[in-house]
CSV table of C-alpha atoms in Angstrom, one decimal:
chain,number,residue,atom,x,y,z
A,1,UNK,CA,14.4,-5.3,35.4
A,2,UNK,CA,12.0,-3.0,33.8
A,3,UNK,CA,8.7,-2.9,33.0
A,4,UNK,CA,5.6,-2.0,35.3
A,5,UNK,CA,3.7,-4.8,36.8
A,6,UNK,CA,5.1,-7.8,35.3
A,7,UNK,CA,9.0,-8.1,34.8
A,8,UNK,CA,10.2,-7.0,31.2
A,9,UNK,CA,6.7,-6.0,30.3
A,10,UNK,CA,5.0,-2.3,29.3
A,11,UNK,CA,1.4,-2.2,29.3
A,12,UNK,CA,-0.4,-0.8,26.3
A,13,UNK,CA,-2.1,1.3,28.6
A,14,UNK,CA,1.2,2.8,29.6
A,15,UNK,CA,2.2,3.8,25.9
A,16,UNK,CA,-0.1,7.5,25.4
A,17,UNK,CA,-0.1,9.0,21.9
A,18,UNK,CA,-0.9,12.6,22.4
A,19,UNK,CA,-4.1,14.1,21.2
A,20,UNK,CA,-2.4,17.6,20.0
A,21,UNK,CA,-1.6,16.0,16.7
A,22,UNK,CA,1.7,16.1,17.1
A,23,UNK,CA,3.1,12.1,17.1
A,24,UNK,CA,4.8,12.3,20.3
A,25,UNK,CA,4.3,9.5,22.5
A,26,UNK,CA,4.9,8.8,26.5
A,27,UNK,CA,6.4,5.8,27.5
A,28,UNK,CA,5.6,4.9,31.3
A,29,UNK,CA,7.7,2.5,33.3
A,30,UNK,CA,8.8,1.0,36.3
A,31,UNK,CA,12.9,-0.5,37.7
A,32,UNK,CA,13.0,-3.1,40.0
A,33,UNK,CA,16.6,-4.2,41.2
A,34,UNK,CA,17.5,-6.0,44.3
A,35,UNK,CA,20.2,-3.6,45.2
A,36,UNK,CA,17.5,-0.4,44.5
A,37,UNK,CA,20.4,1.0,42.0
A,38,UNK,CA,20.0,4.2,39.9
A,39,UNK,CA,19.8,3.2,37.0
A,40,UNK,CA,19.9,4.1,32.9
A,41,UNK,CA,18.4,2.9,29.4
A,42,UNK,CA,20.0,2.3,25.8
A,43,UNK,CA,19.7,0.2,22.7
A,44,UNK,CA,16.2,1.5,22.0
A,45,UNK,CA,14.4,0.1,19.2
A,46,UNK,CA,10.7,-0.2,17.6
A,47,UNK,CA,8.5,-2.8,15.9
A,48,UNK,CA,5.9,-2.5,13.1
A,49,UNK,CA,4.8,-5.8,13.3
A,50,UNK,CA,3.9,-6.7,16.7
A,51,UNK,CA,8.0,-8.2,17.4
A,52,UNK,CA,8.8,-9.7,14.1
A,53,UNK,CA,11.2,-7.2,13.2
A,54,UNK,CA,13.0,-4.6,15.5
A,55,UNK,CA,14.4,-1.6,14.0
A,56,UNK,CA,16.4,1.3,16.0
A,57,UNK,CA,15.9,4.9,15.1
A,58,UNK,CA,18.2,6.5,12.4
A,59,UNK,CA,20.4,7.8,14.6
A,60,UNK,CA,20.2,5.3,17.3
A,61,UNK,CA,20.0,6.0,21.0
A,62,UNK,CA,20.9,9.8,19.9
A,63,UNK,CA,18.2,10.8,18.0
A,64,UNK,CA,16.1,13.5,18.3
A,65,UNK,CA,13.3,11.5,17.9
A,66,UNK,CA,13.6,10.5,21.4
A,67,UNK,CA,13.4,12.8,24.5
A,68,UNK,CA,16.6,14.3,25.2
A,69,UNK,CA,18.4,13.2,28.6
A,70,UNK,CA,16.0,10.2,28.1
A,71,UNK,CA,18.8,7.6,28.5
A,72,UNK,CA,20.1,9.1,31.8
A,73,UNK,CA,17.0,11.2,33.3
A,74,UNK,CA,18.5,14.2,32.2
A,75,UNK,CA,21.6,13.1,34.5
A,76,UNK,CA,19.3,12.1,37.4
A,77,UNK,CA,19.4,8.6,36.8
A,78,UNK,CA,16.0,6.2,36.6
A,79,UNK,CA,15.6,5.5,40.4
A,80,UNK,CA,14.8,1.5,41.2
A,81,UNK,CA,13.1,-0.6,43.8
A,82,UNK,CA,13.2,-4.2,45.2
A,83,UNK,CA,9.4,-4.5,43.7
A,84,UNK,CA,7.6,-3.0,41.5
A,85,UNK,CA,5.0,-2.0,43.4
A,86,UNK,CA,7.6,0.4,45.6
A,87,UNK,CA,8.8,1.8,42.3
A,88,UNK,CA,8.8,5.2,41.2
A,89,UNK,CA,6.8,5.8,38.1
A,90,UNK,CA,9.1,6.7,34.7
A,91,UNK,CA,8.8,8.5,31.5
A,92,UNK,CA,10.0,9.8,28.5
A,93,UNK,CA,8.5,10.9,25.3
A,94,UNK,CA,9.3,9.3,21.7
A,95,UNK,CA,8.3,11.8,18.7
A,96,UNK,CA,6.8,9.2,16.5
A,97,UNK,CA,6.7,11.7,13.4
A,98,UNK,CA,10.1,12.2,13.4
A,99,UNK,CA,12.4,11.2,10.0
A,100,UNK,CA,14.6,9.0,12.3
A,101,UNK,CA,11.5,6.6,12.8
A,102,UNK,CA,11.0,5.1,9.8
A,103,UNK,CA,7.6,4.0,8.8
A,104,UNK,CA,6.3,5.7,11.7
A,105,UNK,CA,5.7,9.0,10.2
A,106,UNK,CA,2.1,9.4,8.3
A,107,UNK,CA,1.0,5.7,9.5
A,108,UNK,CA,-1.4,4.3,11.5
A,109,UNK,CA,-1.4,1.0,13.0
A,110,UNK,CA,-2.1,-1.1,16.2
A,111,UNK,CA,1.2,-3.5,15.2
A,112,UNK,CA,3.8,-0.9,17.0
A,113,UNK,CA,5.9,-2.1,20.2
A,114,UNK,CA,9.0,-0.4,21.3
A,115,UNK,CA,11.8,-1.8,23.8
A,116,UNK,CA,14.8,-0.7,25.7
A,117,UNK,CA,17.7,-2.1,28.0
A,118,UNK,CA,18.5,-1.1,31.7
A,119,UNK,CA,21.6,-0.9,33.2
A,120,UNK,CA,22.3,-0.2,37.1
A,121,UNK,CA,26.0,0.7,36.1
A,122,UNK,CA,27.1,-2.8,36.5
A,123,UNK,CA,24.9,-5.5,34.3
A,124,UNK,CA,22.2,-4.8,31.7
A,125,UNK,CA,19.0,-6.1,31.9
A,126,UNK,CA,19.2,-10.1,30.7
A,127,UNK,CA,16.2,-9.1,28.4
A,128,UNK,CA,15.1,-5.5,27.5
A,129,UNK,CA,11.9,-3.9,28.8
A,130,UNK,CA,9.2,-4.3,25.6
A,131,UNK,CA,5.8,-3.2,25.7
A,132,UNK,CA,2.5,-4.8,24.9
A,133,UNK,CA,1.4,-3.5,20.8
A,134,UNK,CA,-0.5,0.1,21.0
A,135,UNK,CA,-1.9,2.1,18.2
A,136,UNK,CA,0.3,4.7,16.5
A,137,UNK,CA,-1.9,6.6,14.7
A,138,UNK,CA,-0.5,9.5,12.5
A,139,UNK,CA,-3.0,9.7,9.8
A,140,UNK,CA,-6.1,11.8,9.7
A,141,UNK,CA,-9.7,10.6,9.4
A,142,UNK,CA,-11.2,9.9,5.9
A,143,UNK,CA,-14.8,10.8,5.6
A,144,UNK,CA,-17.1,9.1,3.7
A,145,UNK,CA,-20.0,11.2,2.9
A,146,UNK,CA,-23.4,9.8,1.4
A,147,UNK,CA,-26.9,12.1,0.8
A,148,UNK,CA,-30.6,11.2,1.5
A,149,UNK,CA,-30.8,11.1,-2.1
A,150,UNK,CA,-29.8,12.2,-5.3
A,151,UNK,CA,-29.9,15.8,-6.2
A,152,UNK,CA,-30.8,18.1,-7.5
A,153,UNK,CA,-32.1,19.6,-4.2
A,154,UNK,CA,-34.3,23.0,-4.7
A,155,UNK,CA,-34.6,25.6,-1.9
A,156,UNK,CA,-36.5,24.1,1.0
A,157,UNK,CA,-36.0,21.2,0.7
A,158,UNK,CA,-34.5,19.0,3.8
A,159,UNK,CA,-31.0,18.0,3.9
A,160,UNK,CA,-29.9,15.1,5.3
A,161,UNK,CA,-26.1,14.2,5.4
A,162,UNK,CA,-24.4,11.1,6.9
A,163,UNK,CA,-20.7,11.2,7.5
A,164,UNK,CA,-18.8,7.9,8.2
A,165,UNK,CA,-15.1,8.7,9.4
A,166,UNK,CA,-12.8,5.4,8.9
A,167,UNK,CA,-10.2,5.6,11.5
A,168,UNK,CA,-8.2,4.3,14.3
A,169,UNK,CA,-9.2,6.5,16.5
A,170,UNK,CA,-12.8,8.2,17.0
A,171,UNK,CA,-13.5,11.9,17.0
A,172,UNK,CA,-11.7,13.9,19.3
A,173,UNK,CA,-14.8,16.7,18.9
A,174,UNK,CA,-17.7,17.7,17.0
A,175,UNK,CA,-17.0,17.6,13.4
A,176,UNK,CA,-18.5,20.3,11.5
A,177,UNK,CA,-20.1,20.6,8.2
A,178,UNK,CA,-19.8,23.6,5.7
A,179,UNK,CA,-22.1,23.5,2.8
A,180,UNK,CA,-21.6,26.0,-0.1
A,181,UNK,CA,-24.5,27.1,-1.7
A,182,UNK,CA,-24.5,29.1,-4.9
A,183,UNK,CA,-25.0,32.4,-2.3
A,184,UNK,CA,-24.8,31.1,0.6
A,185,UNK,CA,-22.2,29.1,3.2
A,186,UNK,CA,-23.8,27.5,5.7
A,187,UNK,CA,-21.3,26.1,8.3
A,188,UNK,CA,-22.8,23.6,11.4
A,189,UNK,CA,-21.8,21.0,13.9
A,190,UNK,CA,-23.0,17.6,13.0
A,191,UNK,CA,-24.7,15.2,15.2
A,192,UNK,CA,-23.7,12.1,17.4
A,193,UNK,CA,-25.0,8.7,16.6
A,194,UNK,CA,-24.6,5.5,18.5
A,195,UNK,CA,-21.7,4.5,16.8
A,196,UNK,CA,-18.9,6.9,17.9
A,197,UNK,CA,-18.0,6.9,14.0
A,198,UNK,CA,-21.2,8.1,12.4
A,199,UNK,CA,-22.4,11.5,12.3
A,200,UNK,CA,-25.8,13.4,11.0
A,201,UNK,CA,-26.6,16.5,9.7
A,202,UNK,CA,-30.6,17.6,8.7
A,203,UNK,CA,-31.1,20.8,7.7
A,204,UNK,CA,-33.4,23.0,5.1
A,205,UNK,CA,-31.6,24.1,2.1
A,206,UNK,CA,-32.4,28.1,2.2
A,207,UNK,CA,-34.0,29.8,-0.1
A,208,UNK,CA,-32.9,31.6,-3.2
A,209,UNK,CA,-29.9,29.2,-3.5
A,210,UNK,CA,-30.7,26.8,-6.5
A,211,UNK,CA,-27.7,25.2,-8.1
A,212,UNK,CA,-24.4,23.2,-6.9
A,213,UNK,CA,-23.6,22.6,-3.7
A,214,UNK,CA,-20.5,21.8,-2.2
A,215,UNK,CA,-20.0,20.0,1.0
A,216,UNK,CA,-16.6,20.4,3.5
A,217,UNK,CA,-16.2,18.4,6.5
A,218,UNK,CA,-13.6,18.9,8.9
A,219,UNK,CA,-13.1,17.3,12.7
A,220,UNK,CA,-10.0,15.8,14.3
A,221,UNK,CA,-9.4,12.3,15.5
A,222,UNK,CA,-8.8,11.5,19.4
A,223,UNK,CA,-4.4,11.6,18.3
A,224,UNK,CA,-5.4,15.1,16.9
A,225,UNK,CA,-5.0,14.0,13.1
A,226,UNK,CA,-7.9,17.1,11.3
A,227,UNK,CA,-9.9,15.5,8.4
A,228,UNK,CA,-10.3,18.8,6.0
């Protein structure tokens, strides 16, 4: 039976996206088996919608998309326990931007569960191991940028700019803000608000720079996803 404190269940918390922007997920687990058998996992599969559907990967238990040796432990074998609590701790990695996951790749949403079966070399699991939903989130921000006001601005006057990021996920660091004067680039870190979402920037425009301005924000999301 697998899952990590309660039978055939993976926590969310157990399901880690990486923050390197790269899609690839870790899967934590836990075997329980009365015999303590080594054990191994097939028939993988993955929902968008929270369980209503369940799809497998392209290729099926041998795509790339998932962790190679990730059905046998690289030919270790998934030791078990009697309970979980004497378990050993699991993993393997699922890349979720690979083309084998469909629907995966450039989404974002808090619907995805994944499952698996387990096999001590005898029976398979009566149900597989399914985790709780977690986000998948391969999108980046979107910044929404609004002014103190209408321009035009002249030289020395203040600017103040709010930036509202709509994501999943919050920022990972300090987004910055480049401004493009007509002689000038200016390029800052913004400032923290309350909301983990929200960020400020007040600053004098300098002189000898009338005209158009341009404004570029970048900063990258707690999955790693850069808003340019």
């Amino acid at each position: 039976i697998g899952g990590y404190i309660a039978d055939y269940v993976i926590p969310e918390d157990q399901v880690i996206q990486s923050a390197d922007g790269d899609g690839m997920i870790t899967v934590y687990f836990k075997i329980k088996d009365p015999s303590a058998s080594v054990c191994s996992l097939h028939t993988f599969a993955y929902s968008l919608d929270a369980g209503g559907t369940w799809d497998a990967p392209t290729r099926g238990d041998r795509s790339d998309a998932l962790a190679g040796g990730w059905q046998d432990n690289d030919g270790n074998g998934y030791s078990s326990a009697v309970q979980f609590e004497a378990a050993e701790i699991h993993s393997f990695t699922i890349d979720t931007q690979n083309e084998d996951m469909v629907g995966l790749d450039g989404a974002e949403s808090d619907q995805v569960q994944i499952r698996f079966f387990i096999s001590n070399g005898i029976i398979d699991s009566l149900s597989p191991v399914t985790s709780e939903r977690f986000l998948t989130d391969n999108l980046p921000p979107e910044a929404e940028i609004s002014y103190q006001r209408p321009g035009p601005y002249k030289p020395g006057d203040m600017v103040e700019i709010t930036t509202r990021f709509v994501d999943a996920n919050a920022m990972l660091d300090t987004p910055h803000l480049h401004i493009f004067y007509a002689d000038y680039e200016t390029v800052d870190n913004m400032t923290a608000t309350e909301d983990e979402y929200i960020w400020t920037y007040l600053a004098d425009i300098p002189l000898m720079n009338d005209g158009t301005a341009m404004v570029r924000i970048t900063g990258t999301d707690a999955a790693g996803n850069t808003a340019d």
